[in-house]
Each structure stands twice: as structure tokens, then as C-alpha cells.
Amino acid sequence: MSKSRRSPSPVDEGLEAEELATLFKALAHPARIRLLQHLASHGTCYFGKLSDVVDLAPSTTSQHVKVLKDAGLVLGSAEEQRTCYCINPDRVAMLKRLVEAL
């Protein structure tokens, strides 16, 4: 059975492979997946609560959040002296499209 979608150029495939590798690396730890699941179901969350969600030290949670932010999966905004995090819906949609194209 053939699919009617166009084949990506080798350049597109290379870029998609790089994007997938970056995103999969960010998802390659159970704590980061739990953080994303929590943000997806709750919308937004302050950093202190995220540490409770994964039951890790704040410094360890901070490292996991940084990986997710660096991959573009999570956004953070400073509110007074706290940071509120949420999922980046555009980046998550891109992840879904790339995975579906596999």
C-alpha cells in the first residue's frame, strides 16, 4: 500500500532526524516525562510544585526542567520571584508530526 504524501528531501530528512534526536533525548528520562505529563494535565505550574511532582531535590528537578526548556518543550515565565512553567504547544505539535512521519 503506497502513501500519497511527498517524500521529504534528504535535507528535510536530516533536519527532521536532528529535531527528533533532540526531542527524544529530552524525553529520555522518566522524571522529564512525568514533568511533561503533569504540565499537560494541569496547564501551568510553579517550580516548587514540579519538584513535588517528581519527588526529587529542587536542584535535580531544575536540571530536568532545563533539558526540557532547551529542547523547546517547556516554556517558563518569571512572575515576581517565582517561575511558572507550561508546555510549549507548538513544539509538542511538531514532535507529534515528526513521530507520525516515521
PDB file of N, CA and C in Angstrom:
ATOM      1  N   MET A   1       0.841  -1.165   0.000  1.00  0.00           N
ATOM      2  CA  MET A   1       0.000   0.000   0.000  1.00  0.00           C
ATOM      3  C   MET A   1       0.891   1.234   0.000  1.00  0.00           C
ATOM      4  N   SER A   2       0.685   2.122  -0.952  1.00  0.00           N
ATOM      5  CA  SER A   2       1.519   3.323  -1.009  1.00  0.00           C
ATOM      6  C   SER A   2       0.783   4.501  -0.398  1.00  0.00           C
ATOM      7  N   LYS A   3       1.573   5.371   0.184  1.00  0.00           N
ATOM      8  CA  LYS A   3       1.010   6.586   0.768  1.00  0.00           C
ATOM      9  C   LYS A   3       1.168   7.707  -0.241  1.00  0.00           C
ATOM     10  N   SER A   4       0.258   8.655  -0.238  1.00  0.00           N
ATOM     11  CA  SER A   4       0.284   9.716  -1.230  1.00  0.00           C
ATOM     12  C   SER A   4       0.992  10.972  -0.743  1.00  0.00           C
ATOM     13  N   ARG A   5       1.702  10.902   0.376  1.00  0.00           N
ATOM     14  CA  ARG A   5       2.418  12.109   0.809  1.00  0.00           C
ATOM     15  C   ARG A   5       3.768  12.164   0.113  1.00  0.00           C
ATOM     16  N   ARG A   6       4.254  13.394  -0.080  1.00  0.00           N
ATOM     17  CA  ARG A   6       5.509  13.565  -0.794  1.00  0.00           C
ATOM     18  C   ARG A   6       6.673  13.093   0.059  1.00  0.00           C
ATOM     19  N   SER A   7       7.702  12.642  -0.598  1.00  0.00           N
ATOM     20  CA  SER A   7       8.908  12.238   0.114  1.00  0.00           C
ATOM     21  C   SER A   7       9.696  13.477   0.470  1.00  0.00           C
ATOM     22  N   PRO A   8      10.164  13.570   1.711  1.00  0.00           N
ATOM     23  CA  PRO A   8      10.977  14.724   2.073  1.00  0.00           C
ATOM     24  C   PRO A   8      12.325  14.650   1.377  1.00  0.00           C
ATOM     25  N   SER A   9      12.895  15.814   1.114  1.00  0.00           N
ATOM     26  CA  SER A   9      14.227  15.833   0.520  1.00  0.00           C
ATOM     27  C   SER A   9      15.222  15.337   1.551  1.00  0.00           C
ATOM     28  N   PRO A  10      16.432  14.919   1.112  1.00  0.00           N
ATOM     29  CA  PRO A  10      17.439  14.484   2.079  1.00  0.00           C
ATOM     30  C   PRO A  10      17.746  15.554   3.121  1.00  0.00           C
ATOM     31  N   VAL A  11      17.691  16.834   2.718  1.00  0.00           N
ATOM     32  CA  VAL A  11      17.940  17.912   3.681  1.00  0.00           C
ATOM     33  C   VAL A  11      16.838  17.912   4.735  1.00  0.00           C
ATOM     34  N   ASP A  12      15.561  17.791   4.283  1.00  0.00           N
ATOM     35  CA  ASP A  12      14.436  17.733   5.223  1.00  0.00           C
ATOM     36  C   ASP A  12      14.592  16.549   6.170  1.00  0.00           C
ATOM     37  N   GLU A  13      14.957  15.389   5.620  1.00  0.00           N
ATOM     38  CA  GLU A  13      15.119  14.198   6.448  1.00  0.00           C
ATOM     39  C   GLU A  13      16.209  14.407   7.484  1.00  0.00           C
ATOM     40  N   GLY A  14      17.310  15.060   7.091  1.00  0.00           N
ATOM     41  CA  GLY A  14      18.397  15.318   8.029  1.00  0.00           C
ATOM     42  C   GLY A  14      17.964  16.236   9.149  1.00  0.00           C
ATOM     43  N   LEU A  15      17.234  17.293   8.779  1.00  0.00           N
ATOM     44  CA  LEU A  15      16.740  18.225   9.796  1.00  0.00           C
ATOM     45  C   LEU A  15      15.738  17.545  10.715  1.00  0.00           C
ATOM     46  N   GLU A  16      14.852  16.743  10.133  1.00  0.00           N
ATOM     47  CA  GLU A  16      13.875  16.032  10.944  1.00  0.00           C
ATOM     48  C   GLU A  16      14.561  15.057  11.888  1.00  0.00           C
ATOM     49  N   ALA A  17      15.593  14.379  11.411  1.00  0.00           N
ATOM     50  CA  ALA A  17      16.329  13.442  12.261  1.00  0.00           C
ATOM     51  C   ALA A  17      16.987  14.175  13.421  1.00  0.00           C
ATOM     52  N   GLU A  18      17.549  15.345  13.152  1.00  0.00           N
ATOM     53  CA  GLU A  18      18.180  16.138  14.216  1.00  0.00           C
ATOM     54  C   GLU A  18      17.140  16.597  15.235  1.00  0.00           C
ATOM     55  N   GLU A  19      15.992  17.063  14.744  1.00  0.00           N
ATOM     56  CA  GLU A  19      14.925  17.508  15.643  1.00  0.00           C
ATOM     57  C   GLU A  19      14.434  16.352  16.509  1.00  0.00           C
ATOM     58  N   LEU A  20      14.197  15.205  15.869  1.00  0.00           N
ATOM     59  CA  LEU A  20      13.736  14.047  16.630  1.00  0.00           C
ATOM     60  C   LEU A  20      14.756  13.628  17.678  1.00  0.00           C
ATOM     61  N   ALA A  21      16.024  13.626  17.318  1.00  0.00           N
ATOM     62  CA  ALA A  21      17.067  13.245  18.275  1.00  0.00           C
ATOM     63  C   ALA A  21      17.069  14.188  19.471  1.00  0.00           C
ATOM     64  N   THR A  22      16.941  15.483  19.214  1.00  0.00           N
ATOM     65  CA  THR A  22      16.904  16.470  20.298  1.00  0.00           C
ATOM     66  C   THR A  22      15.693  16.242  21.195  1.00  0.00           C
ATOM     67  N   LEU A  23      14.546  16.040  20.591  1.00  0.00           N
ATOM     68  CA  LEU A  23      13.318  15.855  21.362  1.00  0.00           C
ATOM     69  C   LEU A  23      13.320  14.530  22.118  1.00  0.00           C
ATOM     70  N   PHE A  24      13.763  13.465  21.465  1.00  0.00           N
ATOM     71  CA  PHE A  24      13.812  12.165  22.141  1.00  0.00           C
ATOM     72  C   PHE A  24      14.811  12.175  23.290  1.00  0.00           C
ATOM     73  N   LYS A  25      15.913  12.871  23.113  1.00  0.00           N
ATOM     74  CA  LYS A  25      16.888  12.974  24.202  1.00  0.00           C
ATOM     75  C   LYS A  25      16.248  13.669  25.403  1.00  0.00           C
ATOM     76  N   ALA A  26      15.461  14.700  25.139  1.00  0.00           N
ATOM     77  CA  ALA A  26      14.785  15.414  26.228  1.00  0.00           C
ATOM     78  C   ALA A  26      13.759  14.521  26.923  1.00  0.00           C
ATOM     79  N   LEU A  27      13.205  13.567  26.200  1.00  0.00           N
ATOM     80  CA  LEU A  27      12.191  12.674  26.765  1.00  0.00           C
ATOM     81  C   LEU A  27      12.785  11.383  27.322  1.00  0.00           C
ATOM     82  N   ALA A  28      14.096  11.267  27.308  1.00  0.00           N
ATOM     83  CA  ALA A  28      14.763  10.007  27.648  1.00  0.00           C
ATOM     84  C   ALA A  28      14.976   9.797  29.142  1.00  0.00           C
ATOM     85  N   HIS A  29      14.144  10.394  29.969  1.00  0.00           N
ATOM     86  CA  HIS A  29      14.232  10.169  31.412  1.00  0.00           C
ATOM     87  C   HIS A  29      12.814  10.171  31.985  1.00  0.00           C
ATOM     88  N   PRO A  30      12.493   9.201  32.829  1.00  0.00           N
ATOM     89  CA  PRO A  30      11.135   9.129  33.383  1.00  0.00           C
ATOM     90  C   PRO A  30      10.697  10.397  34.119  1.00  0.00           C
ATOM     91  N   ALA A  31      11.608  11.055  34.797  1.00  0.00           N
ATOM     92  CA  ALA A  31      11.239  12.284  35.520  1.00  0.00           C
ATOM     93  C   ALA A  31      10.797  13.368  34.551  1.00  0.00           C
ATOM     94  N   ARG A  32      11.468  13.484  33.409  1.00  0.00           N
ATOM     95  CA  ARG A  32      11.088  14.516  32.440  1.00  0.00           C
ATOM     96  C   ARG A  32       9.737  14.192  31.810  1.00  0.00           C
ATOM     97  N   ILE A  33       9.477  12.921  31.590  1.00  0.00           N
ATOM     98  CA  ILE A  33       8.166  12.530  31.060  1.00  0.00           C
ATOM     99  C   ILE A  33       7.080  12.851  32.084  1.00  0.00           C
ATOM    100  N   ARG A  34       7.329  12.566  33.362  1.00  0.00           N
ATOM    101  CA  ARG A  34       6.343  12.899  34.400  1.00  0.00           C
ATOM    102  C   ARG A  34       6.113  14.403  34.475  1.00  0.00           C
ATOM    103  N   LEU A  35       7.177  15.188  34.333  1.00  0.00           N
ATOM    104  CA  LEU A  35       7.023  16.647  34.340  1.00  0.00           C
ATOM    105  C   LEU A  35       6.130  17.099  33.189  1.00  0.00           C
ATOM    106  N   LEU A  36       6.380  16.574  31.991  1.00  0.00           N
ATOM    107  CA  LEU A  36       5.554  16.941  30.834  1.00  0.00           C
ATOM    108  C   LEU A  36       4.106  16.501  31.026  1.00  0.00           C
ATOM    109  N   GLN A  37       3.908  15.294  31.540  1.00  0.00           N
ATOM    110  CA  GLN A  37       2.546  14.815  31.771  1.00  0.00           C
ATOM    111  C   GLN A  37       1.812  15.718  32.759  1.00  0.00           C
ATOM    112  N   HIS A  38       2.506  16.120  33.805  1.00  0.00           N
ATOM    113  CA  HIS A  38       1.887  16.995  34.801  1.00  0.00           C
ATOM    114  C   HIS A  38       1.515  18.341  34.175  1.00  0.00           C
ATOM    115  N   LEU A  39       2.446  18.912  33.418  1.00  0.00           N
ATOM    116  CA  LEU A  39       2.161  20.199  32.783  1.00  0.00           C
ATOM    117  C   LEU A  39       1.038  20.074  31.755  1.00  0.00           C
ATOM    118  N   ALA A  40       1.005  18.962  31.036  1.00  0.00           N
ATOM    119  CA  ALA A  40      -0.049  18.762  30.037  1.00  0.00           C
ATOM    120  C   ALA A  40      -1.422  18.668  30.697  1.00  0.00           C
ATOM    121  N   SER A  41      -1.485  18.046  31.858  1.00  0.00           N
ATOM    122  CA  SER A  41      -2.787  17.875  32.503  1.00  0.00           C
ATOM    123  C   SER A  41      -3.191  19.060  33.386  1.00  0.00           C
ATOM    124  N   HIS A  42      -2.213  19.855  33.839  1.00  0.00           N
ATOM    125  CA  HIS A  42      -2.526  20.968  34.737  1.00  0.00           C
ATOM    126  C   HIS A  42      -2.374  22.347  34.092  1.00  0.00           C
ATOM    127  N   GLY A  43      -1.845  22.400  32.896  1.00  0.00           N
ATOM    128  CA  GLY A  43      -1.691  23.681  32.197  1.00  0.00           C
ATOM    129  C   GLY A  43      -0.432  24.422  32.594  1.00  0.00           C
ATOM    130  N   THR A  44      -0.401  24.956  33.800  1.00  0.00           N
ATOM    131  CA  THR A  44       0.779  25.675  34.282  1.00  0.00           C
ATOM    132  C   THR A  44       1.116  25.196  35.687  1.00  0.00           C
ATOM    133  N   CYS A  45       2.356  25.441  36.076  1.00  0.00           N
ATOM    134  CA  CYS A  45       2.786  25.005  37.396  1.00  0.00           C
ATOM    135  C   CYS A  45       4.022  25.789  37.810  1.00  0.00           C
ATOM    136  N   TYR A  46       4.059  26.179  39.079  1.00  0.00           N
ATOM    137  CA  TYR A  46       5.250  26.838  39.607  1.00  0.00           C
ATOM    138  C   TYR A  46       6.322  25.801  39.905  1.00  0.00           C
ATOM    139  N   PHE A  47       7.575  26.250  39.857  1.00  0.00           N
ATOM    140  CA  PHE A  47       8.703  25.343  40.003  1.00  0.00           C
ATOM    141  C   PHE A  47       8.627  24.506  41.280  1.00  0.00           C
ATOM    142  N   GLY A  48       8.284  25.103  42.401  1.00  0.00           N
ATOM    143  CA  GLY A  48       8.238  24.372  43.668  1.00  0.00           C
ATOM    144  C   GLY A  48       7.335  23.152  43.615  1.00  0.00           C
ATOM    145  N   LYS A  49       6.223  23.272  42.936  1.00  0.00           N
ATOM    146  CA  LYS A  49       5.292  22.150  42.785  1.00  0.00           C
ATOM    147  C   LYS A  49       5.880  21.075  41.881  1.00  0.00           C
ATOM    148  N   LEU A  50       6.648  21.481  40.865  1.00  0.00           N
ATOM    149  CA  LEU A  50       7.249  20.496  39.969  1.00  0.00           C
ATOM    150  C   LEU A  50       8.196  19.572  40.723  1.00  0.00           C
ATOM    151  N   SER A  51       8.933  20.111  41.679  1.00  0.00           N
ATOM    152  CA  SER A  51       9.824  19.270  42.490  1.00  0.00           C
ATOM    153  C   SER A  51       9.020  18.223  43.251  1.00  0.00           C
ATOM    154  N   ASP A  52       7.840  18.614  43.724  1.00  0.00           N
ATOM    155  CA  ASP A  52       6.975  17.667  44.433  1.00  0.00           C
ATOM    156  C   ASP A  52       6.447  16.581  43.498  1.00  0.00           C
ATOM    157  N   VAL A  53       6.152  16.957  42.261  1.00  0.00           N
ATOM    158  CA  VAL A  53       5.594  16.016  41.285  1.00  0.00           C
ATOM    159  C   VAL A  53       6.554  14.862  41.033  1.00  0.00           C
ATOM    160  N   VAL A  54       7.828  15.160  40.890  1.00  0.00           N
ATOM    161  CA  VAL A  54       8.810  14.117  40.570  1.00  0.00           C
ATOM    162  C   VAL A  54       9.527  13.594  41.809  1.00  0.00           C
ATOM    163  N   ASP A  55       9.240  14.177  42.968  1.00  0.00           N
ATOM    164  CA  ASP A  55       9.832  13.758  44.234  1.00  0.00           C
ATOM    165  C   ASP A  55      11.361  13.717  44.156  1.00  0.00           C
ATOM    166  N   LEU A  56      11.916  14.800  43.626  1.00  0.00           N
ATOM    167  CA  LEU A  56      13.365  14.945  43.519  1.00  0.00           C
ATOM    168  C   LEU A  56      13.780  16.253  44.169  1.00  0.00           C
ATOM    169  N   ALA A  57      15.059  16.355  44.464  1.00  0.00           N
ATOM    170  CA  ALA A  57      15.592  17.598  45.018  1.00  0.00           C
ATOM    171  C   ALA A  57      15.368  18.727  44.017  1.00  0.00           C
ATOM    172  N   PRO A  58      15.153  19.940  44.496  1.00  0.00           N
ATOM    173  CA  PRO A  58      14.960  21.067  43.576  1.00  0.00           C
ATOM    174  C   PRO A  58      16.101  21.219  42.565  1.00  0.00           C
ATOM    175  N   SER A  59      17.332  20.971  42.976  1.00  0.00           N
ATOM    176  CA  SER A  59      18.454  21.109  42.036  1.00  0.00           C
ATOM    177  C   SER A  59      18.363  20.078  40.911  1.00  0.00           C
ATOM    178  N   THR A  60      17.944  18.865  41.240  1.00  0.00           N
ATOM    179  CA  THR A  60      17.793  17.819  40.221  1.00  0.00           C
ATOM    180  C   THR A  60      16.618  18.139  39.310  1.00  0.00           C
ATOM    181  N   THR A  61      15.522  18.585  39.901  1.00  0.00           N
ATOM    182  CA  THR A  61      14.356  18.978  39.104  1.00  0.00           C
ATOM    183  C   THR A  61      14.727  20.114  38.159  1.00  0.00           C
ATOM    184  N   SER A  62      15.509  21.057  38.643  1.00  0.00           N
ATOM    185  CA  SER A  62      15.946  22.183  37.821  1.00  0.00           C
ATOM    186  C   SER A  62      16.729  21.706  36.603  1.00  0.00           C
ATOM    187  N   GLN A  63      17.579  20.717  36.789  1.00  0.00           N
ATOM    188  CA  GLN A  63      18.343  20.176  35.657  1.00  0.00           C
ATOM    189  C   GLN A  63      17.412  19.545  34.629  1.00  0.00           C
ATOM    190  N   HIS A  64      16.404  18.806  35.098  1.00  0.00           N
ATOM    191  CA  HIS A  64      15.452  18.179  34.176  1.00  0.00           C
ATOM    192  C   HIS A  64      14.621  19.235  33.442  1.00  0.00           C
ATOM    193  N   VAL A  65      14.189  20.259  34.148  1.00  0.00           N
ATOM    194  CA  VAL A  65      13.415  21.335  33.513  1.00  0.00           C
ATOM    195  C   VAL A  65      14.268  22.041  32.465  1.00  0.00           C
ATOM    196  N   LYS A  66      15.540  22.237  32.749  1.00  0.00           N
ATOM    197  CA  LYS A  66      16.445  22.887  31.789  1.00  0.00           C
ATOM    198  C   LYS A  66      16.542  22.079  30.500  1.00  0.00           C
ATOM    199  N   VAL A  67      16.641  20.764  30.607  1.00  0.00           N
ATOM    200  CA  VAL A  67      16.700  19.914  29.410  1.00  0.00           C
ATOM    201  C   VAL A  67      15.425  20.084  28.589  1.00  0.00           C
ATOM    202  N   LEU A  68      14.280  20.099  29.256  1.00  0.00           N
ATOM    203  CA  LEU A  68      13.005  20.276  28.552  1.00  0.00           C
ATOM    204  C   LEU A  68      12.904  21.659  27.916  1.00  0.00           C
ATOM    205  N   LYS A  69      13.379  22.674  28.625  1.00  0.00           N
ATOM    206  CA  LYS A  69      13.370  24.035  28.069  1.00  0.00           C
ATOM    207  C   LYS A  69      14.317  24.141  26.884  1.00  0.00           C
ATOM    208  N   ASP A  70      15.511  23.575  27.007  1.00  0.00           N
ATOM    209  CA  ASP A  70      16.484  23.636  25.914  1.00  0.00           C
ATOM    210  C   ASP A  70      15.956  22.957  24.654  1.00  0.00           C
ATOM    211  N   ALA A  71      15.133  21.929  24.820  1.00  0.00           N
ATOM    212  CA  ALA A  71      14.527  21.243  23.678  1.00  0.00           C
ATOM    213  C   ALA A  71      13.293  21.980  23.172  1.00  0.00           C
ATOM    214  N   GLY A  72      12.881  23.013  23.893  1.00  0.00           N
ATOM    215  CA  GLY A  72      11.727  23.801  23.477  1.00  0.00           C
ATOM    216  C   GLY A  72      10.389  23.214  23.872  1.00  0.00           C
ATOM    217  N   LEU A  73      10.385  22.149  24.663  1.00  0.00           N
ATOM    218  CA  LEU A  73       9.135  21.501  25.040  1.00  0.00           C
ATOM    219  C   LEU A  73       8.406  22.217  26.168  1.00  0.00           C
ATOM    220  N   VAL A  74       9.152  22.994  26.955  1.00  0.00           N
ATOM    221  CA  VAL A  74       8.585  23.694  28.106  1.00  0.00           C
ATOM    222  C   VAL A  74       8.969  25.165  28.024  1.00  0.00           C
ATOM    223  N   LEU A  75       8.035  26.010  28.408  1.00  0.00           N
ATOM    224  CA  LEU A  75       8.270  27.449  28.489  1.00  0.00           C
ATOM    225  C   LEU A  75       8.187  27.876  29.947  1.00  0.00           C
ATOM    226  N   GLY A  76       8.992  28.853  30.319  1.00  0.00           N
ATOM    227  CA  GLY A  76       8.948  29.378  31.678  1.00  0.00           C
ATOM    228  C   GLY A  76       8.809  30.884  31.649  1.00  0.00           C
ATOM    229  N   SER A  77       8.001  31.406  32.564  1.00  0.00           N
ATOM    230  CA  SER A  77       7.856  32.859  32.668  1.00  0.00           C
ATOM    231  C   SER A  77       7.997  33.264  34.129  1.00  0.00           C
ATOM    232  N   ALA A  78       8.805  34.288  34.348  1.00  0.00           N
ATOM    233  CA  ALA A  78       9.038  34.773  35.708  1.00  0.00           C
ATOM    234  C   ALA A  78       7.848  35.605  36.163  1.00  0.00           C
ATOM    235  N   GLU A  79       7.354  35.296  37.328  1.00  0.00           N
ATOM    236  CA  GLU A  79       6.254  36.045  37.944  1.00  0.00           C
ATOM    237  C   GLU A  79       6.700  36.394  39.356  1.00  0.00           C
ATOM    238  N   GLU A  80       7.014  37.655  39.557  1.00  0.00           N
ATOM    239  CA  GLU A  80       7.583  38.125  40.821  1.00  0.00           C
ATOM    240  C   GLU A  80       8.859  37.340  41.097  1.00  0.00           C
ATOM    241  N   GLN A  81       8.909  36.547  42.154  1.00  0.00           N
ATOM    242  CA  GLN A  81      10.132  35.805  42.457  1.00  0.00           C
ATOM    243  C   GLN A  81       9.973  34.312  42.186  1.00  0.00           C
ATOM    244  N   ARG A  82       8.955  33.950  41.418  1.00  0.00           N
ATOM    245  CA  ARG A  82       8.724  32.543  41.090  1.00  0.00           C
ATOM    246  C   ARG A  82       8.665  32.392  39.578  1.00  0.00           C
ATOM    247  N   THR A  83       8.909  31.177  39.126  1.00  0.00           N
ATOM    248  CA  THR A  83       8.811  30.895  37.697  1.00  0.00           C
ATOM    249  C   THR A  83       7.671  29.919  37.471  1.00  0.00           C
ATOM    250  N   CYS A  84       6.825  30.266  36.519  1.00  0.00           N
ATOM    251  CA  CYS A  84       5.689  29.435  36.152  1.00  0.00           C
ATOM    252  C   CYS A  84       6.012  28.749  34.825  1.00  0.00           C
ATOM    253  N   TYR A  85       5.787  27.444  34.765  1.00  0.00           N
ATOM    254  CA  TYR A  85       6.115  26.665  33.579  1.00  0.00           C
ATOM    255  C   TYR A  85       4.853  26.140  32.913  1.00  0.00           C
ATOM    256  N   CYS A  86       4.954  25.955  31.600  1.00  0.00           N
ATOM    257  CA  CYS A  86       3.873  25.350  30.829  1.00  0.00           C
ATOM    258  C   CYS A  86       4.484  24.631  29.635  1.00  0.00           C
ATOM    259  N   ILE A  87       3.678  23.804  29.014  1.00  0.00           N
ATOM    260  CA  ILE A  87       4.103  23.097  27.803  1.00  0.00           C
ATOM    261  C   ILE A  87       4.103  24.085  26.646  1.00  0.00           C
ATOM    262  N   ASN A  88       5.045  23.918  25.730  1.00  0.00           N
ATOM    263  CA  ASN A  88       5.068  24.709  24.501  1.00  0.00           C
ATOM    264  C   ASN A  88       4.232  23.946  23.470  1.00  0.00           C
ATOM    265  N   PRO A  89       2.989  24.361  23.232  1.00  0.00           N
ATOM    266  CA  PRO A  89       2.108  23.582  22.360  1.00  0.00           C
ATOM    267  C   PRO A  89       2.619  23.462  20.927  1.00  0.00           C
ATOM    268  N   ASP A  90       3.300  24.479  20.425  1.00  0.00           N
ATOM    269  CA  ASP A  90       3.825  24.410  19.057  1.00  0.00           C
ATOM    270  C   ASP A  90       4.896  23.331  18.939  1.00  0.00           C
ATOM    271  N   ARG A  91       5.761  23.264  19.925  1.00  0.00           N
ATOM    272  CA  ARG A  91       6.856  22.280  19.893  1.00  0.00           C
ATOM    273  C   ARG A  91       6.320  20.859  20.090  1.00  0.00           C
ATOM    274  N   VAL A  92       5.330  20.702  20.959  1.00  0.00           N
ATOM    275  CA  VAL A  92       4.731  19.385  21.160  1.00  0.00           C
ATOM    276  C   VAL A  92       4.012  18.944  19.884  1.00  0.00           C
ATOM    277  N   ALA A  93       3.350  19.873  19.210  1.00  0.00           N
ATOM    278  CA  ALA A  93       2.695  19.549  17.936  1.00  0.00           C
ATOM    279  C   ALA A  93       3.732  19.129  16.902  1.00  0.00           C
ATOM    280  N   MET A  94       4.884  19.805  16.889  1.00  0.00           N
ATOM    281  CA  MET A  94       5.955  19.429  15.969  1.00  0.00           C
ATOM    282  C   MET A  94       6.444  18.017  16.279  1.00  0.00           C
ATOM    283  N   LEU A  95       6.600  17.706  17.547  1.00  0.00           N
ATOM    284  CA  LEU A  95       7.028  16.366  17.951  1.00  0.00           C
ATOM    285  C   LEU A  95       6.040  15.325  17.434  1.00  0.00           C
ATOM    286  N   LYS A  96       4.758  15.588  17.596  1.00  0.00           N
ATOM    287  CA  LYS A  96       3.736  14.651  17.117  1.00  0.00           C
ATOM    288  C   LYS A  96       3.835  14.454  15.609  1.00  0.00           C
ATOM    289  N   ARG A  97       4.004  15.556  14.870  1.00  0.00           N
ATOM    290  CA  ARG A  97       4.109  15.453  13.404  1.00  0.00           C
ATOM    291  C   ARG A  97       5.336  14.651  12.997  1.00  0.00           C
ATOM    292  N   LEU A  98       6.464  14.905  13.646  1.00  0.00           N
ATOM    293  CA  LEU A  98       7.693  14.194  13.298  1.00  0.00           C
ATOM    294  C   LEU A  98       7.579  12.706  13.600  1.00  0.00           C
ATOM    295  N   VAL A  99       6.971  12.370  14.724  1.00  0.00           N
ATOM    296  CA  VAL A  99       6.811  10.959  15.076  1.00  0.00           C
ATOM    297  C   VAL A  99       5.861  10.281  14.097  1.00  0.00           C
ATOM    298  N   GLU A 100       4.777  10.944  13.744  1.00  0.00           N
ATOM    299  CA  GLU A 100       3.825  10.362  12.796  1.00  0.00           C
ATOM    300  C   GLU A 100       4.449  10.150  11.426  1.00  0.00           C
ATOM    301  N   ALA A 101       5.454  10.936  11.083  1.00  0.00           N
ATOM    302  CA  ALA A 101       6.099  10.817   9.772  1.00  0.00           C
ATOM    303  C   ALA A 101       7.105   9.666   9.719  1.00  0.00           C
ATOM    304  N   LEU A 102       7.380   9.043  10.853  1.00  0.00           N
ATOM    305  CA  LEU A 102       8.338   7.927  10.868  1.00  0.00           C
ATOM    306  C   LEU A 102       7.828   6.741  10.089  1.00  0.00           C
TER     307      LEU A 102
END
